[in-house]
CSV table of C-alpha atoms in Angstrom, one decimal:
chain,number,residue,atom,x,y,z
A,276,MET,CA,0.0,0.0,0.0
A,277,THR,CA,1.1,3.6,-0.7
A,278,CYS,CA,0.7,6.4,1.7
A,279,ASP,CA,-2.4,7.7,-0.2
A,280,GLU,CA,-4.0,4.3,-0.1
A,281,VAL,CA,-3.3,4.0,3.6
A,282,ALA,CA,-4.6,7.5,4.3
A,283,ALA,CA,-7.9,6.5,2.6
A,284,LYS,CA,-8.2,3.5,5.0
A,285,LEU,CA,-6.8,5.0,8.1
A,286,GLU,CA,-10.1,5.6,9.8
A,287,LEU,CA,-11.2,2.1,9.0
A,288,TYR,CA,-7.9,0.9,10.5
A,289,ALA,CA,-8.4,2.9,13.7
A,290,ASP,CA,-12.0,1.7,14.0
A,291,SER,CA,-10.8,-1.9,13.6
A,292,GLU,CA,-13.0,-2.3,10.5
A,293,LEU,CA,-10.3,-3.5,8.0
A,294,ALA,CA,-10.7,-7.1,6.8
A,295,ALA,CA,-7.7,-9.4,7.3
A,296,PRO,CA,-5.9,-8.9,3.9
A,297,GLU,CA,-6.2,-5.1,4.0
A,298,LEU,CA,-5.3,-5.0,7.6
A,299,ALA,CA,-2.1,-6.9,6.9
A,300,ALA,CA,-1.2,-4.6,4.0
A,301,ALA,CA,-1.9,-1.5,6.1
A,302,GLU,CA,0.1,-2.8,9.1
A,303,SER,CA,3.1,-3.6,7.0
A,304,HIS,CA,3.0,-0.1,5.5
A,305,LEU,CA,2.6,1.5,9.0
A,306,ARG,CA,5.6,-0.5,10.3
A,307,SER,CA,7.8,1.1,7.6
A,308,CYS,CA,6.3,4.6,7.3
A,309,ALA,CA,6.7,6.9,10.4
A,310,SER,CA,4.4,9.6,9.2
A,311,CYS,CA,1.4,7.3,8.4
A,312,ALA,CA,2.1,5.5,11.8
A,313,ALA,CA,2.0,8.9,13.6
A,314,ARG,CA,-1.3,9.7,11.9
A,315,ALA,CA,-2.8,6.4,12.8
A,316,LEU,CA,-1.6,6.8,16.4
A,317,ALA,CA,-3.0,10.3,16.6
A,318,LEU,CA,-6.4,9.0,15.3
A,319,MET,CA,-6.4,6.3,17.9
A,320,GLN,CA,-5.5,8.7,20.7
A,321,THR,CA,-8.2,11.0,19.5
A,322,LYS,CA,-10.7,8.2,19.7
A,323,ARG,CA,-9.6,7.2,23.1
A,324,ALA,CA,-9.7,10.8,24.3
A,325,ILE,CA,-13.2,11.2,23.0
A,326,ARG,CA,-14.2,8.0,24.8
A,327,VAL,CA,-12.7,9.1,28.1
A,328,ALA,CA,-14.1,12.6,27.8
A,329,ALA,CA,-17.6,11.6,26.7
A,330,SER,CA,-18.2,8.5,28.8
A,331,ALA,CA,-17.2,10.2,32.0
A,332,ARG,CA,-19.4,13.2,31.4
A,333,PHE,CA,-22.9,12.1,32.3
A,334,THR,CA,-24.0,9.5,34.8
A,335,PRO,CA,-27.6,9.0,35.9
A,336,SER,CA,-28.5,10.3,39.3
A,337,PRO,CA,-28.9,7.6,42.0
A,338,GLU,CA,-32.6,8.5,42.4
A,339,PHE,CA,-33.3,8.2,38.7
A,340,ARG,CA,-31.4,4.9,38.5
A,341,ARG,CA,-33.3,3.5,41.5
A,342,CYS,CA,-36.6,4.7,40.1
A,343,MET,CA,-36.0,3.2,36.7
A,344,GLU,CA,-34.8,-0.1,38.1
A,345,GLN,CA,-38.0,-0.3,40.2
A,346,ASN,CA,-40.1,0.7,37.2
A,347,ILE,CA,-38.5,-1.9,34.9
A,348,ALA,CA,-38.7,-4.6,37.5
A,349,SER,CA,-42.3,-3.9,38.4
A,350,ALA,CA,-43.4,-3.4,34.8
A,351,ALA,CA,-41.6,-6.6,33.8
A,352,ALA,CA,-43.2,-8.4,36.7
A,353,SER,CA,-46.7,-7.2,35.8
A,354,GLN,CA,-46.1,-8.4,32.3
A,355,HIS,CA,-44.9,-11.8,33.5
A,356,LEU,CA,-47.6,-12.3,36.2
A,357,ALA,CA,-50.6,-10.8,34.5
A,358,PRO,CA,-50.0,-10.4,30.8
A,359,SER,CA,-52.4,-7.7,29.7
A,360,PRO,CA,-51.2,-5.4,26.9
A,361,SER,CA,-53.2,-2.5,28.2
A,362,SER,CA,-51.7,-2.5,31.7
A,363,PRO,CA,-50.0,0.8,32.6
A,364,ALA,CA,-46.3,1.0,32.2
A,365,PHE,CA,-45.8,2.4,35.7
A,366,PRO,CA,-48.1,0.6,38.1
A,367,SER,CA,-48.0,2.7,41.2
A,368,ARG,CA,-48.3,0.3,44.0
A,369,ALA,CA,-46.7,-0.5,47.3
A,370,TRP,CA,-43.3,-2.0,46.6
A,371,PHE,CA,-43.1,-3.7,49.9
A,372,SER,CA,-45.9,-6.3,49.8
A,373,PHE,CA,-44.4,-9.6,50.6
A,374,SER,CA,-45.9,-11.9,48.0
A,375,LEU,CA,-43.7,-14.7,46.9
A,376,PRO,CA,-43.4,-13.6,43.2
A,377,ARG,CA,-42.6,-10.1,44.4
A,378,LEU,CA,-39.8,-11.4,46.7
A,379,ALA,CA,-38.5,-13.4,43.7
A,380,VAL,CA,-38.5,-10.2,41.6
A,381,ALA,CA,-36.6,-8.4,44.4
A,382,ALA,CA,-34.1,-11.1,44.6
A,383,VAL,CA,-33.5,-11.0,40.9
A,384,ALA,CA,-33.2,-7.2,41.1
A,385,VAL,CA,-30.5,-7.5,43.8
A,386,VAL,CA,-28.6,-10.1,41.7
A,387,LEU,CA,-28.8,-7.8,38.7
A,388,LEU,CA,-27.6,-4.9,40.7
A,389,VAL,CA,-24.5,-6.9,41.8
A,390,ALA,CA,-24.0,-8.0,38.2
A,391,ALA,CA,-24.3,-4.5,37.0
A,392,ALA,CA,-21.7,-3.3,39.6
A,393,LEU,CA,-19.3,-6.1,38.5
A,394,TRP,CA,-19.8,-5.2,34.9
A,395,VAL,CA,-19.1,-1.5,35.6
A,396,ASN,CA,-16.0,-2.5,37.5
A,397,HIS,CA,-15.0,-4.8,34.6
A,398,SER,CA,-15.3,-2.0,32.0
A,399,ALA,CA,-13.6,0.4,34.2
A,400,ARG,CA,-10.7,-2.0,34.4
A,401,GLU,CA,-10.7,-2.5,30.6
A,402,ASN,CA,-10.5,1.3,30.2
A,403,GLN,CA,-7.7,1.6,32.7
A,404,LEU,CA,-5.7,-1.2,31.1
A,405,THR,CA,-6.1,0.5,27.7
A,406,GLU,CA,-5.0,3.8,29.1
A,407,ILE,CA,-2.0,2.3,30.9
A,408,ALA,CA,-1.0,0.4,27.7
A,409,ASP,CA,-1.2,3.6,25.7
A,410,LEU,CA,1.0,5.4,28.3
A,411,HIS,CA,3.6,2.6,27.9
A,412,VAL,CA,3.5,2.6,24.1
A,413,ALA,CA,3.5,6.4,23.9
A,414,ALA,CA,6.6,6.6,26.2
A,415,LEU,CA,8.4,4.0,24.0
A,416,ALA,CA,7.5,6.0,20.8
A,417,SER,CA,8.8,9.2,22.3
A,418,ALA,CA,12.3,10.5,21.5
A,419,ASN,CA,12.9,10.7,25.3
A,420,PRO,CA,11.1,7.8,26.9
A,421,VAL,CA,12.4,8.8,30.3
A,422,ASP,CA,13.2,12.1,32.0
A,423,VAL,CA,15.7,10.7,34.5
A,424,VAL,CA,18.1,8.4,32.8
A,425,SER,CA,19.9,6.1,35.2
A,426,THR,CA,20.4,2.5,36.0
A,427,ASP,CA,20.9,3.4,39.6
A,428,LYS,CA,17.8,3.3,41.9
A,429,HIS,CA,19.6,5.7,44.2
A,430,THR,CA,19.5,8.3,41.4
A,431,VAL,CA,16.0,7.5,40.0
A,432,LYS,CA,14.1,7.4,43.3
A,433,PRO,CA,15.3,10.8,44.7
A,434,TRP,CA,14.5,12.4,41.3
A,435,PHE,CA,10.8,11.8,42.0
A,436,ALA,CA,10.9,13.5,45.4
A,437,GLY,CA,8.8,16.6,45.3
A,438,LYS,CA,7.3,15.7,42.0
A,439,LEU,CA,4.8,13.2,43.4
A,440,PRO,CA,2.5,13.2,46.3
A,441,PHE,CA,3.9,9.9,47.6
A,442,SER,CA,7.2,8.0,47.7
A,443,PHE,CA,7.9,4.4,46.8
A,444,ASN,CA,10.7,1.8,47.1
A,445,LEU,CA,12.7,0.3,44.2
A,446,PRO,CA,14.2,-3.2,44.4
A,447,GLU,CA,17.9,-3.9,44.0
A,448,MET,CA,18.3,-5.0,40.4
A,449,GLN,CA,21.9,-6.3,40.4
A,450,ASN,CA,21.0,-10.0,40.7
A,451,SER,CA,18.0,-9.8,38.4
A,452,PRO,CA,17.8,-9.9,34.6
A,453,PHE,CA,16.0,-6.6,34.6
A,454,VAL,CA,17.9,-3.3,33.9
A,455,LEU,CA,16.5,-0.1,35.1
A,456,VAL,CA,16.5,2.5,32.3
A,457,GLY,CA,15.0,5.5,34.1
A,458,GLY,CA,11.8,7.1,35.0
A,459,ARG,CA,9.3,9.9,34.2
A,460,VAL,CA,6.2,11.4,35.8
A,461,ALA,CA,3.1,9.9,34.2
A,462,TYR,CA,-0.5,11.2,34.3
A,463,PHE,CA,-3.4,8.8,34.7
A,464,GLN,CA,-7.0,9.5,35.6
A,465,HIS,CA,-6.0,13.1,36.6
A,466,SER,CA,-3.4,11.8,39.0
A,467,SER,CA,0.4,12.1,38.7
A,468,GLY,CA,2.4,9.0,39.3
A,469,ALA,CA,5.7,7.4,38.5
A,470,GLN,CA,6.6,5.5,35.4
A,471,LEU,CA,9.7,3.4,35.6
A,472,LEU,CA,11.1,1.8,32.5
A,473,PHE,CA,13.0,-1.5,32.6
A,474,ASN,CA,14.8,-3.5,29.9
A,475,LEU,CA,14.7,-7.2,29.7
A,476,ARG,CA,16.6,-8.7,26.8
A,477,LYS,CA,14.8,-7.0,23.8
A,478,HIS,CA,11.7,-6.1,25.8
A,479,GLN,CA,10.8,-3.0,27.6
A,480,LEU,CA,8.6,-3.0,30.7
A,481,SER,CA,6.9,-0.1,32.3
A,482,VAL,CA,6.0,0.0,36.0
A,483,PHE,CA,3.4,2.6,36.9
A,484,ILE,CA,2.8,3.7,40.5
A,485,PHE,CA,-0.2,5.9,41.5
A,486,LYS,CA,-1.8,6.8,44.7
A,487,GLU,CA,-4.8,4.5,45.1
A,488,GLU,CA,-7.1,7.1,46.5
A,489,GLY,CA,-6.7,9.3,43.4
A,490,LEU,CA,-8.1,6.6,41.2
A,491,PRO,CA,-11.9,6.4,40.6
A,492,PHE,CA,-12.1,2.7,40.9
A,493,SER,CA,-10.5,0.0,42.9
A,494,VAL,CA,-9.8,-2.7,40.3
A,495,GLY,CA,-8.3,-5.4,42.6
A,496,THR,CA,-5.4,-7.6,41.8
A,497,PHE,CA,-5.3,-9.0,38.4
A,498,ALA,CA,-3.1,-10.1,35.4
A,499,ALA,CA,-4.4,-9.7,31.9
A,500,THR,CA,-3.3,-10.0,28.3
A,501,ARG,CA,-4.6,-7.7,25.6
A,502,LEU,CA,-3.3,-7.3,22.1
A,503,SER,CA,-0.2,-9.2,23.1
A,504,MET,CA,0.5,-6.8,26.0
A,505,HIS,CA,0.8,-8.4,29.4
A,506,THR,CA,-0.4,-6.4,32.4
A,507,GLU,CA,-0.3,-7.0,36.1
A,508,SER,CA,-1.8,-4.8,38.7
A,509,TRP,CA,-2.1,-4.8,42.4
A,510,SER,CA,-2.5,-2.5,45.4
A,511,GLN,CA,0.0,-2.3,48.2
A,512,GLY,CA,0.6,0.3,50.9
A,513,GLY,CA,-2.0,2.7,49.5
A,514,LEU,CA,-0.4,2.7,46.1
A,515,ARG,CA,-1.7,1.1,42.9
A,516,TYR,CA,0.9,-0.6,40.7
A,517,PHE,CA,0.6,-1.5,37.1
A,518,ILE,CA,3.2,-3.3,35.0
A,519,VAL,CA,2.7,-3.5,31.2
A,520,SER,CA,5.0,-5.0,28.6
A,521,ASP,CA,5.2,-7.1,25.5
A,522,ALA,CA,7.6,-9.4,27.5
A,523,PRO,CA,6.2,-12.9,28.5
A,524,ALA,CA,3.7,-12.9,31.3
A,525,ALA,CA,6.1,-14.8,33.5
A,526,ASP,CA,8.7,-12.0,33.3
A,527,VAL,CA,6.1,-9.4,34.0
A,528,HIS,CA,5.1,-11.4,37.1
A,529,ALA,CA,8.8,-11.7,38.1
A,530,LEU,CA,9.3,-8.0,38.0
A,531,GLY,CA,6.0,-7.6,39.9
A,532,GLU,CA,7.4,-9.9,42.6
A,533,LEU,CA,10.6,-7.8,42.9
A,534,MET,CA,8.5,-4.6,43.2
A,535,ARG,CA,6.3,-6.2,45.8
A,536,GLN,CA,9.3,-7.4,47.9
A,537,ALA,CA,10.8,-3.9,47.7
A,538,ALA,CA,7.5,-2.3,48.8
A,539,ARG,CA,7.4,-4.6,51.8
A,540,SER,CA,10.9,-3.8,52.9
B,118,MET,CA,-13.4,-6.3,13.9
B,119,ALA,CA,-17.1,-6.3,14.4
B,120,GLU,CA,-18.1,-8.8,17.0
B,121,THR,CA,-21.1,-10.8,16.3
B,122,GLN,CA,-23.4,-9.9,19.1
B,123,SER,CA,-26.0,-12.4,20.2
B,124,ASP,CA,-27.9,-11.7,23.3
B,125,SER,CA,-30.5,-13.8,25.1
B,126,GLY,CA,-32.1,-13.3,28.4
B,127,SER,CA,-34.9,-11.4,30.2
B,128,PHE,CA,-35.4,-7.7,29.5
B,129,GLU,CA,-33.9,-6.8,32.9
B,130,GLU,CA,-30.9,-9.0,32.3
B,131,LEU,CA,-30.2,-7.4,29.0
B,132,ALA,CA,-31.3,-3.8,29.7
B,133,LEU,CA,-30.0,-3.0,33.1
B,134,PRO,CA,-26.3,-3.4,32.3
B,135,LEU,CA,-26.8,-0.9,29.5
B,136,PHE,CA,-28.6,1.6,31.6
B,137,ASP,CA,-25.7,4.0,32.2
B,138,ARG,CA,-24.7,3.9,28.5
B,139,LEU,CA,-28.3,4.6,27.4
B,140,TYR,CA,-28.5,7.5,29.8
B,141,SER,CA,-25.2,9.0,28.7
B,142,PHE,CA,-26.2,8.7,25.0
B,143,ALA,CA,-29.5,10.3,25.8
B,144,ARG,CA,-27.9,13.1,27.6
B,145,TRP,CA,-25.5,13.8,24.8
B,146,LEU,CA,-28.4,13.8,22.3
B,147,THR,CA,-30.7,16.0,24.3
B,148,GLN,CA,-28.0,18.1,26.2
B,149,ASP,CA,-30.5,18.4,29.0
B,150,ARG,CA,-30.8,16.4,32.2
B,151,SER,CA,-34.6,16.1,32.5
B,152,GLU,CA,-35.1,15.6,28.8
B,153,ALA,CA,-32.5,12.8,29.0
B,154,GLU,CA,-34.3,11.2,31.9
B,155,ASP,CA,-37.6,11.4,30.1
B,156,LEU,CA,-36.1,9.9,27.0
B,157,VAL,CA,-34.5,7.0,28.8
B,158,GLN,CA,-37.7,6.3,30.7
B,159,GLU,CA,-39.8,6.4,27.5
B,160,ALA,CA,-37.4,4.3,25.5
B,161,CYS,CA,-37.1,1.7,28.2
B,162,MET,CA,-40.8,1.4,28.6
B,163,LYS,CA,-41.3,1.2,24.8
B,164,ALA,CA,-38.6,-1.5,24.6
B,165,LEU,CA,-40.2,-3.5,27.5
B,166,LYS,CA,-43.6,-3.4,25.8
B,167,GLY,CA,-42.1,-4.3,22.5
B,168,PHE,CA,-39.7,-6.9,24.0
B,169,ASP,CA,-41.7,-9.7,22.3
B,170,SER,CA,-40.7,-8.3,18.9
B,171,TYR,CA,-37.0,-8.4,19.9
B,172,ARG,CA,-35.6,-11.6,18.4
B,173,GLN,CA,-33.6,-13.4,21.1
B,174,GLY,CA,-30.1,-14.0,20.1
B,175,THR,CA,-29.8,-10.9,17.9
B,176,ASN,CA,-28.0,-7.7,18.9
B,177,PHE,CA,-29.9,-6.3,21.9
B,178,ARG,CA,-27.7,-3.2,22.3
B,179,ALA,CA,-28.3,-2.1,18.7
B,180,TRP,CA,-32.0,-2.8,19.2
B,181,ILE,CA,-32.5,-0.7,22.4
B,182,PHE,CA,-30.2,2.1,21.2
B,183,ARG,CA,-32.3,2.3,18.1
B,184,ILE,CA,-35.5,2.6,20.1
B,185,LEU,CA,-33.9,5.3,22.2
B,186,ARG,CA,-32.7,7.2,19.2
B,187,ASN,CA,-36.1,6.9,17.4
B,188,THR,CA,-37.8,8.2,20.5
B,189,PHE,CA,-35.4,11.1,20.5
B,190,LEU,CA,-36.1,11.8,16.8
B,191,THR,CA,-39.8,12.3,17.6
B,192,SER,CA,-39.1,14.4,20.7
B,193,ARG,CA,-39.1,18.2,20.6
B,194,SER,CA,-35.3,18.6,20.7
B,195,GLY,CA,-35.0,15.7,18.2
B,196,LEU,CA,-37.3,17.3,15.7
B,197,HIS,CA,-35.4,20.6,16.2
B,198,ALA,CA,-32.1,18.9,15.6
B,199,ALA,CA,-33.3,17.1,12.5
B,200,ALA,CA,-34.6,20.3,11.1
B,201,LEU,CA,-31.0,21.7,11.1
B,202,SER,CA,-29.6,20.3,7.9
B,203,LEU,CA,-26.0,19.4,7.5
B,204,ASP,CA,-24.2,22.0,5.4
B,205,SER,CA,-22.1,19.5,3.4
B,206,ASP,CA,-23.6,17.4,0.7
B,207,GLU,CA,-24.0,13.9,2.1
B,208,SER,CA,-23.6,12.2,-1.3
B,209,ALA,CA,-20.3,13.9,-2.1
B,210,PRO,CA,-17.3,11.6,-1.8
B,211,VAL,CA,-15.3,12.0,1.5
B,212,GLU,CA,-11.7,13.2,1.1
B,213,PRO,CA,-9.2,11.0,2.8
B,214,LEU,CA,-7.2,12.5,5.6
B,215,ALA,CA,-5.0,15.1,4.2
B,216,HIS,CA,-1.2,15.0,4.8
B,217,GLY,CA,-0.2,17.4,7.5
B,218,THR,CA,-3.6,17.4,9.1
B,219,PRO,CA,-3.3,19.3,12.3
B,220,GLU,CA,-3.7,16.2,14.5
B,221,SER,CA,-0.7,17.2,16.6
B,222,ILE,CA,-2.4,20.5,17.5
B,223,LEU,CA,-5.4,18.6,18.3
B,224,ILE,CA,-3.7,16.1,20.6
B,225,SER,CA,-2.1,18.8,22.6
B,226,SER,CA,-5.5,20.4,23.2
B,227,LEU,CA,-7.2,17.1,23.9
B,228,GLU,CA,-8.4,18.1,27.2
B,229,ARG,CA,-11.6,16.7,28.5
B,230,GLN,CA,-13.5,19.9,28.5
B,231,ALA,CA,-12.5,21.0,25.0
B,232,ILE,CA,-13.6,17.6,23.7
B,233,GLN,CA,-16.9,17.8,25.6
B,234,THR,CA,-17.6,21.3,24.3
B,235,ALA,CA,-16.7,20.4,20.8
B,236,LEU,CA,-18.9,17.3,20.9
B,237,GLY,CA,-21.8,19.3,22.2
B,238,GLU,CA,-21.4,21.8,19.4
B,239,LEU,CA,-21.4,19.2,16.6
B,240,PRO,CA,-24.6,18.7,14.6
B,241,VAL,CA,-26.5,15.8,16.3
B,242,GLN,CA,-26.2,13.7,13.1
B,243,TYR,CA,-22.4,13.7,13.5
B,244,ARG,CA,-22.4,13.6,17.3
B,245,GLU,CA,-24.5,10.4,17.4
B,246,VAL,CA,-22.2,8.4,15.0
B,247,ILE,CA,-19.1,9.5,16.9
B,248,LEU,CA,-20.6,8.6,20.2
B,249,LEU,CA,-21.7,5.1,19.0
B,250,CYS,CA,-18.3,4.4,17.3
B,251,ASP,CA,-15.8,5.9,19.7
B,252,VAL,CA,-17.7,5.8,23.1
B,253,GLU,CA,-20.0,2.8,22.7
B,254,GLU,CA,-17.3,1.1,20.5
B,255,MET,CA,-20.0,-0.3,18.2
B,256,SER,CA,-18.9,-1.7,14.8
B,257,TYR,CA,-20.0,0.1,11.7
B,258,GLN,CA,-22.6,-2.7,11.2
B,259,GLU,CA,-24.0,-2.1,14.6
B,260,ILE,CA,-24.1,1.6,14.1
B,261,ALA,CA,-25.9,1.1,10.8
B,262,GLU,CA,-28.5,-1.1,12.5
B,263,THR,CA,-28.9,1.4,15.4
B,264,LEU,CA,-29.4,4.4,13.1
B,265,ALA,CA,-31.2,2.4,10.4
B,266,MET,CA,-28.9,3.7,7.7
B,267,PRO,CA,-26.5,2.1,5.1
B,268,ILE,CA,-22.9,1.4,6.3
B,269,GLY,CA,-21.7,3.9,3.6
B,270,THR,CA,-23.6,6.7,5.3
B,271,VAL,CA,-22.2,5.7,8.7
B,272,MET,CA,-18.7,5.9,7.3
B,273,SER,CA,-19.1,9.2,5.5
B,274,ARG,CA,-20.8,10.7,8.6
B,275,LEU,CA,-18.1,9.5,10.8
B,276,SER,CA,-15.4,10.9,8.6
B,277,ARG,CA,-17.2,14.3,8.2
B,278,GLY,CA,-18.0,14.4,11.9
B,279,ARG,CA,-14.4,13.8,12.8
B,280,LYS,CA,-13.3,16.5,10.4
B,281,ALA,CA,-15.8,18.9,12.0
B,282,MET,CA,-14.6,17.8,15.4
B,283,ARG,CA,-11.0,18.5,14.5
B,284,LYS,CA,-12.0,21.9,13.2
B,285,LEU,CA,-13.8,22.8,16.4
B,286,LEU,CA,-10.9,21.5,18.6
B,287,THR,CA,-8.4,23.4,16.5
B,288,GLU,CA,-10.4,26.6,16.8
B,289,SER,CA,-10.8,26.1,20.5
B,290,ASN,CA,-7.0,25.5,20.8
B,291,ILE,CA,-6.4,28.8,18.9
B,292,ARG,CA,-8.9,30.6,21.1
B,293,SER,CA,-7.4,29.3,24.3
B,294,SER,CA,-3.8,30.0,23.3
B,295,ALA,CA,-4.6,33.5,22.0
């Protein structure tokens, strides 16, 4: 594909709408053409920025949500229990009568609420993972991936002092296969945190550390793989850690162990 | 790539997890809280009443978003929005992204508020496709189903909408740096 051919397909590419043969051709062009790759990256960043800005903007008020959940449950129950097409959509009746079907409906509503909460948490986690992976990729694509360049933790750690609202510990790396490259201040969900870059053979790994209370969701401890990026995240001492890399999951986990040990010491 | 959606379950099982997304979409369409609440309420009740006509196993999200959007089109602000025609000719071919397009300016000004303002200022016909594609992450096929329009129209509206969005953001960037 030429630059012009790719330009015509770039939106389809960013929207994941290219069919396999075209996708392969576009990707092979993007690997060799920095200006098209930059435009594709910009398009994807714009998409993500729109998603973040627009999906966080409006949420239903708790009263409205409760009211709608009750309306849907009771309207659905009235359809199930007494199917009459002319029945009003909003039967205004006491919600607390203890008939068996009503209790069953209430139980279902509770289960659904829990499921909805889990689902919201899951999609929040997905968004966070995407954002963290983007931070990692954007740093690697930058001419200066790190602002403090040093393999010495005693240089890197003090560099963050005064730049972050917290401090953290770094492990001794001498006896490990990981090489500290340096660090930079990263921004995630409106909070500043540390991004530490490590090398392992041909792979780069980013460790992100943010203050837990600044993040909108608690996502728990997890390891995930998306688009061949391995991610691990955990919470320790009031801080939220993320590791993201294209290195094998076992290596990501090994670095996680080193970080966890250092944080305990 | 477009995922094949196939959803089965009771109305509550399918609708409640989408509640926040429906509300957000309604709010972006109407730009008004109480109108959005009315819209979601009316759409949910219509969907519940018509749930028998929903074919189990097909794409529930596209189905309920379509009901919400059709309800919006017949509302006061929906009729008003539809009356405002798009200035560019819908049938004209869409130019591919020009070289040297000011994406870089755009990225530097991609602050939440600038995007929110620009999105609110977009004609609703562009706003809805961008929301469905970038925020709801629907495939072109799902968007076409939701908006009951051919995929070609979805693609050209997306492209024009993004161009209009870039223009608004570039202008706001110039304004804020002036």
